[in-house]
């Protein structure tokens, strides 16, 4: 049966109601909105390195104190992820993303008038950080709901928005600073980020509602057999008033209410749900945030993977320009290195989405291979020398970063982790756990740089975190299918052994009841 839309004409504020996951339709508009949101959130965060030296000179601060700006921003963005999930479930994704866009723009605009690094902590770190959380997470969540078969590929391609942003913003902001200074350049960036609000207005809610079709009734003989089996299982005599079945075996004499039962059960579907698949969906809708995912061992391992892998996501983008400047590379060429990294990340995201879209394939293992290769890329940076050495390392790092950064959150929807039903709550908890690494990552790298007077130490710390993340990622699949399931099977076997076998029913139970009913009928006739 083809996918159909219930409401053909509906205003832009209405929900899209489908009978199955559309894998397209309005989802393409949502994918475009996610592309722009990625560009104006993570794209700006990764391009913030172009302001690094200007802030150090203007505020006369060290690397570590300037690093706290992005560190606090990333921490607030990830720490408030459960709040984003709760607000999205309560007020809808559209309003939350539009409010987040206003916060992002407001924080960046006010930061352009900052007189000290503490002002940056408040404006970009707290205000914009909260806006980034309210903008990004609801967008990627609703995009995953619009796609099923193409989810990996569409999400990966749409997430390339941040890569194109870094590729274009880094040289553009660098050139703009030469003309109007870093303050007015930051003001222009804040005004540009108002586009997040426009993208939020495009996020129509989606409702998957199965077609309400009355299933074809089985043959009458099987209907009668159903009642006879129910009678046998409940050990109820056929002459009892609870059986609901006449003694006769003629199909024409089966009570008419067997056909009318679907009609009589319709009011139950509005009031209390019958015991079938319709009884479970209302539960997750009533929960604004489901912390039951914390009892899933596979999710816990995956969350620790995200915690340590986050150490390698942001610091290289922040320190690639200072590293190139320390090697005697000019400003323009340093910006080209960051742009090349962004271009390579585009191809990495598309490649990862294409590979993960293949079936059959175990996506969690592909992710593990990419994480290991990403750790190798981080180790390679300290051995680079000159412009072309850094360019090669940046391209390799950007490609591998794209394969991981564009897929680690959408992989929560896979059955190996939590599944699409619990992805909304799992994404909030997952990003919340990442907040500690987002807070500690850049300042830790900054402290190492200030202590060792060498930017290589920052990349070594990122590589160490990535290796730890790979170890936890390798445990996700075994926890999901091996260790946990064996433990559950052992518990079930113990329970079955203690409960004992079910009582056996006599084979002639129905015959005995029929004979008893016939004897009672003859007795009444004789009377």
PDB file of C-alpha atoms in Angstrom, residues 112-389:
ATOM      1  CA  UNK A 112      30.336  42.505  19.718  1.00  0.00           C
ATOM      2  CA  UNK A 113      30.133  45.299  22.339  1.00  0.00           C
ATOM      3  CA  UNK A 114      31.913  43.303  25.080  1.00  0.00           C
ATOM      4  CA  UNK A 115      34.592  45.091  27.125  1.00  0.00           C
ATOM      5  CA  UNK A 116      36.160  41.989  28.643  1.00  0.00           C
ATOM      6  CA  UNK A 117      36.401  38.247  28.347  1.00  0.00           C
ATOM      7  CA  UNK A 118      33.861  37.806  31.148  1.00  0.00           C
ATOM      8  CA  UNK A 119      31.272  39.581  29.018  1.00  0.00           C
ATOM      9  CA  UNK A 120      31.992  37.013  26.303  1.00  0.00           C
ATOM     10  CA  UNK A 121      31.448  34.213  28.806  1.00  0.00           C
ATOM     11  CA  UNK A 122      27.918  35.484  29.460  1.00  0.00           C
ATOM     12  CA  UNK A 123      26.848  36.544  25.978  1.00  0.00           C
ATOM     13  CA  UNK A 124      28.348  33.873  23.714  1.00  0.00           C
ATOM     14  CA  UNK A 125      28.883  31.237  26.399  1.00  0.00           C
ATOM     15  CA  UNK A 126      25.495  31.255  28.155  1.00  0.00           C
ATOM     16  CA  UNK A 127      22.999  33.151  25.975  1.00  0.00           C
ATOM     17  CA  UNK A 128      24.135  31.913  22.569  1.00  0.00           C
ATOM     18  CA  UNK A 129      24.991  28.489  24.014  1.00  0.00           C
ATOM     19  CA  UNK A 130      21.405  28.014  25.165  1.00  0.00           C
ATOM     20  CA  UNK A 131      20.179  29.186  21.774  1.00  0.00           C
ATOM     21  CA  UNK A 132      22.433  26.690  19.979  1.00  0.00           C
ATOM     22  CA  UNK A 133      20.901  23.866  22.006  1.00  0.00           C
ATOM     23  CA  UNK A 134      17.307  24.969  21.355  1.00  0.00           C
ATOM     24  CA  UNK A 135      18.067  25.307  17.629  1.00  0.00           C
ATOM     25  CA  UNK A 136      20.115  22.253  16.723  1.00  0.00           C
ATOM     26  CA  UNK A 137      18.733  19.302  18.691  1.00  0.00           C
ATOM     27  CA  UNK A 138      15.006  19.705  17.835  1.00  0.00           C
ATOM     28  CA  UNK A 139      15.887  20.147  14.151  1.00  0.00           C
ATOM     29  CA  UNK A 140      17.908  16.949  13.864  1.00  0.00           C
ATOM     30  CA  UNK A 141      15.256  15.069  15.861  1.00  0.00           C
ATOM     31  CA  UNK A 142      12.328  16.032  13.641  1.00  0.00           C
ATOM     32  CA  UNK A 143      14.412  15.384  10.510  1.00  0.00           C
ATOM     33  CA  UNK A 144      14.961  11.795  11.666  1.00  0.00           C
ATOM     34  CA  UNK A 145      11.178  11.392  12.009  1.00  0.00           C
ATOM     35  CA  UNK A 146      10.576  12.345   8.360  1.00  0.00           C
ATOM     36  CA  UNK A 147      12.954   9.697   6.997  1.00  0.00           C
ATOM     37  CA  UNK A 148      13.499   6.003   7.620  1.00  0.00           C
ATOM     38  CA  UNK A 149      15.156   4.254   4.679  1.00  0.00           C
ATOM     39  CA  UNK A 150      17.137   7.336   3.635  1.00  0.00           C
ATOM     40  CA  UNK A 151      17.721   8.640   7.165  1.00  0.00           C
ATOM     41  CA  UNK A 152      21.489   8.135   7.258  1.00  0.00           C
ATOM     42  CA  UNK A 153      22.122   9.611   3.813  1.00  0.00           C
ATOM     43  CA  UNK A 154      19.779  12.612   4.148  1.00  0.00           C
ATOM     44  CA  UNK A 155      21.006  13.495   7.635  1.00  0.00           C
ATOM     45  CA  UNK A 156      24.633  13.257   6.549  1.00  0.00           C
ATOM     46  CA  UNK A 157      24.110  15.441   3.479  1.00  0.00           C
ATOM     47  CA  UNK A 158      22.043  18.010   5.383  1.00  0.00           C
ATOM     48  CA  UNK A 159      24.649  18.182   8.138  1.00  0.00           C
ATOM     49  CA  UNK A 160      27.219  19.430   5.614  1.00  0.00           C
ATOM     50  CA  UNK A 161      25.827  22.899   6.238  1.00  0.00           C
ATOM     51  CA  UNK A 162      28.412  23.528   8.933  1.00  0.00           C
ATOM     52  CA  UNK A 163      31.191  22.457   6.560  1.00  0.00           C
ATOM     53  CA  UNK A 164      30.107  24.896   3.866  1.00  0.00           C
ATOM     54  CA  UNK A 165      29.792  27.531   6.581  1.00  0.00           C
ATOM     55  CA  UNK A 166      33.360  27.011   7.775  1.00  0.00           C
ATOM     56  CA  UNK A 167      34.581  26.988   4.181  1.00  0.00           C
ATOM     57  CA  UNK A 168      32.881  30.293   3.402  1.00  0.00           C
ATOM     58  CA  UNK A 169      32.794  32.041   6.781  1.00  0.00           C
ATOM     59  CA  UNK A 170      36.472  31.619   7.702  1.00  0.00           C
ATOM     60  CA  UNK A 171      37.911  33.557   4.742  1.00  0.00           C
ATOM     61  CA  UNK A 172      34.919  35.915   4.577  1.00  0.00           C
ATOM     62  CA  UNK A 173      35.187  36.923   8.236  1.00  0.00           C
ATOM     63  CA  UNK A 174      38.964  37.228   7.902  1.00  0.00           C
ATOM     64  CA  UNK A 175      38.555  39.616   4.970  1.00  0.00           C
ATOM     65  CA  UNK A 176      35.760  41.484   6.720  1.00  0.00           C
ATOM     66  CA  UNK A 177      37.922  42.038   9.799  1.00  0.00           C
ATOM     67  CA  UNK A 178      40.516  43.757   7.662  1.00  0.00           C
ATOM     68  CA  UNK A 179      37.878  46.240   6.519  1.00  0.00           C
ATOM     69  CA  UNK A 180      35.661  46.943   9.559  1.00  0.00           C
ATOM     70  CA  UNK A 181      37.388  45.245  12.488  1.00  0.00           C
ATOM     71  CA  UNK A 182      36.483  42.180  14.557  1.00  0.00           C
ATOM     72  CA  UNK A 183      33.675  43.858  16.527  1.00  0.00           C
ATOM     73  CA  UNK A 184      31.556  44.838  13.526  1.00  0.00           C
ATOM     74  CA  UNK A 185      32.351  41.504  11.915  1.00  0.00           C
ATOM     75  CA  UNK A 186      30.939  39.732  14.954  1.00  0.00           C
ATOM     76  CA  UNK A 187      27.892  42.018  14.791  1.00  0.00           C
ATOM     77  CA  UNK A 188      27.270  40.986  11.184  1.00  0.00           C
ATOM     78  CA  UNK A 189      27.540  37.319  12.166  1.00  0.00           C
ATOM     79  CA  UNK A 190      24.917  37.846  14.893  1.00  0.00           C
ATOM     80  CA  UNK A 191      22.487  39.464  12.466  1.00  0.00           C
ATOM     81  CA  UNK A 192      23.038  36.632   9.986  1.00  0.00           C
ATOM     82  CA  UNK A 193      22.127  34.082  12.657  1.00  0.00           C
ATOM     83  CA  UNK A 194      18.564  35.411  12.693  1.00  0.00           C
ATOM     84  CA  UNK A 195      18.078  33.035   9.776  1.00  0.00           C
ATOM     85  CA  UNK A 196      17.707  30.236  12.330  1.00  0.00           C
ATOM     86  CA  UNK A 197      14.333  31.709  13.301  1.00  0.00           C
ATOM     87  CA  UNK A 198      13.146  31.584   9.694  1.00  0.00           C
ATOM     88  CA  UNK A 199      14.267  27.966   9.412  1.00  0.00           C
ATOM     89  CA  UNK A 200      12.418  27.094  12.606  1.00  0.00           C
ATOM     90  CA  UNK A 201       9.150  28.242  11.047  1.00  0.00           C
ATOM     91  CA  UNK A 202       9.538  25.522   8.385  1.00  0.00           C
ATOM     92  CA  UNK A 203       9.551  22.648  10.868  1.00  0.00           C
ATOM     93  CA  UNK A 204       6.060  21.246  10.553  1.00  0.00           C
ATOM     94  CA  UNK A 205       5.202  18.561  13.102  1.00  0.00           C
ATOM     95  CA  UNK A 206       4.761  15.057  11.703  1.00  0.00           C
ATOM     96  CA  UNK A 207       2.176  12.529  12.815  1.00  0.00           C
ATOM     97  CA  UNK A 208       2.362   8.882  11.744  1.00  0.00           C
ATOM     98  CA  UNK A 209      -1.153   7.458  11.926  1.00  0.00           C
ATOM     99  CA  UNK A 210      -1.948   4.011  10.617  1.00  0.00           C
ATOM    100  CA  UNK A 211      -4.878   3.631   8.258  1.00  0.00           C
ATOM    101  CA  UNK A 212      -8.037   2.848  10.146  1.00  0.00           C
ATOM    102  CA  UNK A 213      -9.150  -0.085   8.082  1.00  0.00           C
ATOM    103  CA  UNK A 214     -11.286  -2.949   9.347  1.00  0.00           C
ATOM    104  CA  UNK A 215      -9.292  -6.078   8.831  1.00  0.00           C
ATOM    105  CA  UNK A 216     -10.842  -8.761   6.656  1.00  0.00           C
ATOM    106  CA  UNK A 217     -12.753 -11.218   8.778  1.00  0.00           C
ATOM    107  CA  UNK A 218     -11.412 -14.772   8.693  1.00  0.00           C
ATOM    108  CA  UNK A 219     -13.682 -17.589   7.521  1.00  0.00           C
ATOM    109  CA  UNK A 220     -16.628 -18.388   9.730  1.00  0.00           C
ATOM    110  CA  UNK A 221     -15.248 -21.809  10.615  1.00  0.00           C
ATOM    111  CA  UNK A 222     -12.093 -20.247  11.983  1.00  0.00           C
ATOM    112  CA  UNK A 223     -14.241 -17.796  13.978  1.00  0.00           C
ATOM    113  CA  UNK A 224     -16.067 -20.674  15.588  1.00  0.00           C
ATOM    114  CA  UNK A 225     -12.796 -22.458  16.215  1.00  0.00           C
ATOM    115  CA  UNK A 226     -11.491 -19.311  17.922  1.00  0.00           C
ATOM    116  CA  UNK A 227     -14.348 -19.413  20.435  1.00  0.00           C
ATOM    117  CA  UNK A 228     -13.837 -23.128  21.007  1.00  0.00           C
ATOM    118  CA  UNK A 229     -10.124 -22.580  21.686  1.00  0.00           C
ATOM    119  CA  UNK A 230     -10.886 -19.716  24.060  1.00  0.00           C
ATOM    120  CA  UNK A 231     -13.357 -21.978  25.821  1.00  0.00           C
ATOM    121  CA  UNK A 232     -10.722 -24.680  26.143  1.00  0.00           C
ATOM    122  CA  UNK A 233      -8.066 -22.296  27.485  1.00  0.00           C
ATOM    123  CA  UNK A 234     -10.340 -20.781  30.108  1.00  0.00           C
ATOM    124  CA  UNK A 235     -11.799 -24.155  31.138  1.00  0.00           C
ATOM    125  CA  UNK A 236     -15.323 -22.735  30.809  1.00  0.00           C
ATOM    126  CA  UNK A 237     -18.257 -25.029  30.068  1.00  0.00           C
ATOM    127  CA  UNK A 238     -20.042 -24.384  26.789  1.00  0.00           C
ATOM    128  CA  UNK A 239     -23.416 -24.283  28.526  1.00  0.00           C
ATOM    129  CA  UNK A 240     -22.117 -21.503  30.797  1.00  0.00           C
ATOM    130  CA  UNK A 241     -23.437 -18.001  30.166  1.00  0.00           C
ATOM    131  CA  UNK A 242     -19.832 -16.708  29.924  1.00  0.00           C
ATOM    132  CA  UNK A 243     -18.895 -18.823  26.934  1.00  0.00           C
ATOM    133  CA  UNK A 244     -20.942 -16.852  24.360  1.00  0.00           C
ATOM    134  CA  UNK A 245     -21.060 -19.809  21.966  1.00  0.00           C
ATOM    135  CA  UNK A 246     -24.077 -22.008  21.128  1.00  0.00           C
ATOM    136  CA  UNK A 247     -23.775 -25.762  21.202  1.00  0.00           C
ATOM    137  CA  UNK A 248     -24.507 -26.188  17.512  1.00  0.00           C
ATOM    138  CA  UNK A 249     -21.572 -26.639  15.145  1.00  0.00           C
ATOM    139  CA  UNK A 250     -23.299 -25.125  12.119  1.00  0.00           C
ATOM    140  CA  UNK A 251     -21.518 -22.003  10.817  1.00  0.00           C
ATOM    141  CA  UNK A 252     -24.845 -20.325  10.065  1.00  0.00           C
ATOM    142  CA  UNK A 253     -25.842 -20.493  13.708  1.00  0.00           C
ATOM    143  CA  UNK A 254     -22.767 -18.763  15.088  1.00  0.00           C
ATOM    144  CA  UNK A 255     -23.989 -15.697  17.016  1.00  0.00           C
ATOM    145  CA  UNK A 256     -24.196 -12.524  14.994  1.00  0.00           C
ATOM    146  CA  UNK A 257     -22.201 -10.541  17.528  1.00  0.00           C
ATOM    147  CA  UNK A 258     -19.034 -12.186  16.281  1.00  0.00           C
ATOM    148  CA  UNK A 259     -19.305  -9.896  13.261  1.00  0.00           C
ATOM    149  CA  UNK A 260     -20.462  -6.933  15.299  1.00  0.00           C
ATOM    150  CA  UNK A 261     -17.561  -7.186  17.738  1.00  0.00           C
ATOM    151  CA  UNK A 262     -15.367  -4.667  15.872  1.00  0.00           C
ATOM    152  CA  UNK A 263     -18.200  -2.108  16.140  1.00  0.00           C
ATOM    153  CA  UNK A 264     -18.749  -2.790  19.796  1.00  0.00           C
ATOM    154  CA  UNK A 265     -15.042  -2.312  20.501  1.00  0.00           C
ATOM    155  CA  UNK A 266     -14.861   1.085  18.786  1.00  0.00           C
ATOM    156  CA  UNK A 267     -15.900   3.049  21.874  1.00  0.00           C
ATOM    157  CA  UNK A 268     -13.137   1.266  23.806  1.00  0.00           C
ATOM    158  CA  UNK A 269     -10.588   2.650  21.398  1.00  0.00           C
ATOM    159  CA  UNK A 270     -11.653   6.190  22.325  1.00  0.00           C
ATOM    160  CA  UNK A 271     -11.897   5.571  26.033  1.00  0.00           C
ATOM    161  CA  UNK A 272      -9.723   2.667  27.113  1.00  0.00           C
ATOM    162  CA  UNK A 273      -7.509   0.957  24.578  1.00  0.00           C
ATOM    163  CA  UNK A 274      -7.935  -2.731  23.893  1.00  0.00           C
ATOM    164  CA  UNK A 275      -5.002  -5.007  24.617  1.00  0.00           C
ATOM    165  CA  UNK A 276      -3.147  -4.760  21.329  1.00  0.00           C
ATOM    166  CA  UNK A 277      -0.637  -2.515  19.601  1.00  0.00           C
ATOM    167  CA  UNK A 278      -2.824   0.557  20.255  1.00  0.00           C
ATOM    168  CA  UNK A 279      -2.265   0.328  24.019  1.00  0.00           C
ATOM    169  CA  UNK A 280       1.443   1.240  24.005  1.00  0.00           C
ATOM    170  CA  UNK A 281       1.864   4.414  21.858  1.00  0.00           C
ATOM    171  CA  UNK A 282       0.119   6.854  24.258  1.00  0.00           C
ATOM    172  CA  UNK A 283       2.720   6.169  26.989  1.00  0.00           C
ATOM    173  CA  UNK A 284       5.744   7.811  25.363  1.00  0.00           C
ATOM    174  CA  UNK A 285       3.621  10.787  24.304  1.00  0.00           C
ATOM    175  CA  UNK A 286       2.829  11.623  27.918  1.00  0.00           C
ATOM    176  CA  UNK A 287       6.497  11.592  28.956  1.00  0.00           C
ATOM    177  CA  UNK A 288       8.320  14.849  28.361  1.00  0.00           C
ATOM    178  CA  UNK A 289      11.676  13.171  29.028  1.00  0.00           C
ATOM    179  CA  UNK A 290      12.237   9.430  29.276  1.00  0.00           C
ATOM    180  CA  UNK A 291      15.237   8.591  31.461  1.00  0.00           C
ATOM    181  CA  UNK A 292      14.613   4.856  31.089  1.00  0.00           C
ATOM    182  CA  UNK A 293      17.333   4.836  28.425  1.00  0.00           C
ATOM    183  CA  UNK A 294      19.831   5.082  31.289  1.00  0.00           C
ATOM    184  CA  UNK A 295      18.984   1.468  32.159  1.00  0.00           C
ATOM    185  CA  UNK A 296      20.105   0.343  28.696  1.00  0.00           C
ATOM    186  CA  UNK A 297      23.741  -0.806  28.872  1.00  0.00           C
ATOM    187  CA  UNK A 298      24.290  -0.233  25.168  1.00  0.00           C
ATOM    188  CA  UNK A 299      23.159   3.382  25.488  1.00  0.00           C
ATOM    189  CA  UNK A 300      25.421   3.918  28.503  1.00  0.00           C
ATOM    190  CA  UNK A 301      28.433   2.726  26.500  1.00  0.00           C
ATOM    191  CA  UNK A 302      27.387   4.885  23.569  1.00  0.00           C
ATOM    192  CA  UNK A 303      27.041   7.911  25.872  1.00  0.00           C
ATOM    193  CA  UNK A 304      30.567   7.388  27.194  1.00  0.00           C
ATOM    194  CA  UNK A 305      31.757   7.186  23.602  1.00  0.00           C
ATOM    195  CA  UNK A 306      30.204  10.583  22.944  1.00  0.00           C
ATOM    196  CA  UNK A 307      31.668  11.957  26.176  1.00  0.00           C
ATOM    197  CA  UNK A 308      35.282  11.183  25.253  1.00  0.00           C
ATOM    198  CA  UNK A 309      34.948  11.674  21.497  1.00  0.00           C
ATOM    199  CA  UNK A 310      33.713  15.224  22.051  1.00  0.00           C
ATOM    200  CA  UNK A 311      37.215  16.105  23.225  1.00  0.00           C
ATOM    201  CA  UNK A 312      38.354  15.765  19.627  1.00  0.00           C
ATOM    202  CA  UNK A 313      35.497  17.585  17.916  1.00  0.00           C
ATOM    203  CA  UNK A 314      36.074  21.256  18.728  1.00  0.00           C
ATOM    204  CA  UNK A 315      39.677  21.805  19.872  1.00  0.00           C
ATOM    205  CA  UNK A 316      41.355  21.067  16.483  1.00  0.00           C
ATOM    206  CA  UNK A 317      39.134  23.615  14.726  1.00  0.00           C
ATOM    207  CA  UNK A 318      40.032  26.202  17.363  1.00  0.00           C
ATOM    208  CA  UNK A 319      43.780  25.559  17.334  1.00  0.00           C
ATOM    209  CA  UNK A 320      44.500  24.863  13.680  1.00  0.00           C
ATOM    210  CA  UNK A 321      44.959  28.569  12.891  1.00  0.00           C
ATOM    211  CA  UNK A 322      47.171  29.308  15.958  1.00  0.00           C
ATOM    212  CA  UNK A 323      49.199  26.177  15.099  1.00  0.00           C
ATOM    213  CA  UNK A 324      49.719  27.345  11.537  1.00  0.00           C
ATOM    214  CA  UNK A 325      50.700  30.818  12.712  1.00  0.00           C
ATOM    215  CA  UNK A 326      53.257  29.311  15.099  1.00  0.00           C
ATOM    216  CA  UNK A 327      54.822  27.533  12.117  1.00  0.00           C
ATOM    217  CA  UNK A 328      55.229  30.832  10.280  1.00  0.00           C
ATOM    218  CA  UNK A 329      52.214  30.510   7.963  1.00  0.00           C
ATOM    219  CA  UNK A 330      50.414  33.755   7.089  1.00  0.00           C
ATOM    220  CA  UNK A 331      46.837  34.687   8.004  1.00  0.00           C
ATOM    221  CA  UNK A 332      45.413  34.106   4.542  1.00  0.00           C
ATOM    222  CA  UNK A 333      47.016  30.702   4.142  1.00  0.00           C
ATOM    223  CA  UNK A 334      45.875  29.722   7.655  1.00  0.00           C
ATOM    224  CA  UNK A 335      42.293  30.494   6.688  1.00  0.00           C
ATOM    225  CA  UNK A 336      42.718  28.356   3.563  1.00  0.00           C
ATOM    226  CA  UNK A 337      43.765  25.413   5.723  1.00  0.00           C
ATOM    227  CA  UNK A 338      40.584  25.722   7.798  1.00  0.00           C
ATOM    228  CA  UNK A 339      38.521  25.996   4.620  1.00  0.00           C
ATOM    229  CA  UNK A 340      40.154  22.887   3.161  1.00  0.00           C
ATOM    230  CA  UNK A 341      39.286  21.022   6.346  1.00  0.00           C
ATOM    231  CA  UNK A 342      35.666  22.078   5.920  1.00  0.00           C
ATOM    232  CA  UNK A 343      35.534  20.913   2.292  1.00  0.00           C
ATOM    233  CA  UNK A 344      36.978  17.539   3.234  1.00  0.00           C
ATOM    234  CA  UNK A 345      34.399  17.243   5.995  1.00  0.00           C
ATOM    235  CA  UNK A 346      31.633  17.677   3.406  1.00  0.00           C
ATOM    236  CA  UNK A 347      32.880  14.673   1.463  1.00  0.00           C
ATOM    237  CA  UNK A 348      33.332  12.721   4.690  1.00  0.00           C
ATOM    238  CA  UNK A 349      29.722  13.292   5.735  1.00  0.00           C
ATOM    239  CA  UNK A 350      28.353  12.372   2.319  1.00  0.00           C
ATOM    240  CA  UNK A 351      30.557   9.285   2.134  1.00  0.00           C
ATOM    241  CA  UNK A 352      29.475   8.136   5.612  1.00  0.00           C
ATOM    242  CA  UNK A 353      25.806   8.677   4.776  1.00  0.00           C
ATOM    243  CA  UNK A 354      26.168   6.734   1.527  1.00  0.00           C
ATOM    244  CA  UNK A 355      27.923   3.816   3.236  1.00  0.00           C
ATOM    245  CA  UNK A 356      25.511   3.671   6.173  1.00  0.00           C
ATOM    246  CA  UNK A 357      22.560   3.731   3.786  1.00  0.00           C
ATOM    247  CA  UNK A 358      23.656   0.397   2.322  1.00  0.00           C
ATOM    248  CA  UNK A 359      21.857  -2.739   3.487  1.00  0.00           C
ATOM    249  CA  UNK A 360      22.608  -5.071   5.083  1.00  0.00           C
ATOM    250  CA  UNK A 361      25.318  -3.353   7.097  1.00  0.00           C
ATOM    251  CA  UNK A 362      26.134  -3.069  10.802  1.00  0.00           C
ATOM    252  CA  UNK A 363      26.362   0.698  11.163  1.00  0.00           C
ATOM    253  CA  UNK A 364      27.889   0.657  14.628  1.00  0.00           C
ATOM    254  CA  UNK A 365      30.997  -1.115  13.316  1.00  0.00           C
ATOM    255  CA  UNK A 366      31.423   1.366  10.466  1.00  0.00           C
ATOM    256  CA  UNK A 367      31.283   4.156  13.038  1.00  0.00           C
ATOM    257  CA  UNK A 368      33.961   2.405  15.111  1.00  0.00           C
ATOM    258  CA  UNK A 369      36.334   2.203  12.148  1.00  0.00           C
ATOM    259  CA  UNK A 370      35.842   5.905  11.446  1.00  0.00           C
ATOM    260  CA  UNK A 371      36.548   6.836  15.078  1.00  0.00           C
ATOM    261  CA  UNK A 372      39.812   4.874  15.081  1.00  0.00           C
ATOM    262  CA  UNK A 373      40.934   6.560  11.856  1.00  0.00           C
ATOM    263  CA  UNK A 374      39.966   9.943  13.324  1.00  0.00           C
ATOM    264  CA  UNK A 375      42.252   9.299  16.298  1.00  0.00           C
ATOM    265  CA  UNK A 376      45.089   8.571  13.858  1.00  0.00           C
ATOM    266  CA  UNK A 377      44.418  11.908  12.143  1.00  0.00           C
ATOM    267  CA  UNK A 378      44.727  13.773  15.441  1.00  0.00           C
ATOM    268  CA  UNK A 379      48.070  12.126  16.191  1.00  0.00           C
ATOM    269  CA  UNK A 380      49.371  13.118  12.740  1.00  0.00           C
ATOM    270  CA  UNK A 381      49.037  16.901  13.319  1.00  0.00           C
ATOM    271  CA  UNK A 382      52.122  17.329  15.554  1.00  0.00           C
ATOM    272  CA  UNK A 383      54.295  15.692  12.874  1.00  0.00           C
ATOM    273  CA  UNK A 384      53.190  18.129  10.157  1.00  0.00           C
ATOM    274  CA  UNK A 385      55.564  20.864   9.027  1.00  0.00           C
ATOM    275  CA  UNK A 386      54.967  23.691   6.619  1.00  0.00           C
ATOM    276  CA  UNK A 387      51.854  24.718   4.746  1.00  0.00           C
ATOM    277  CA  UNK A 388      51.365  21.553   2.705  1.00  0.00           C
ATOM    278  CA  UNK A 389      52.001  19.262   5.663  1.00  0.00           C
TER     279      UNK A 389
END
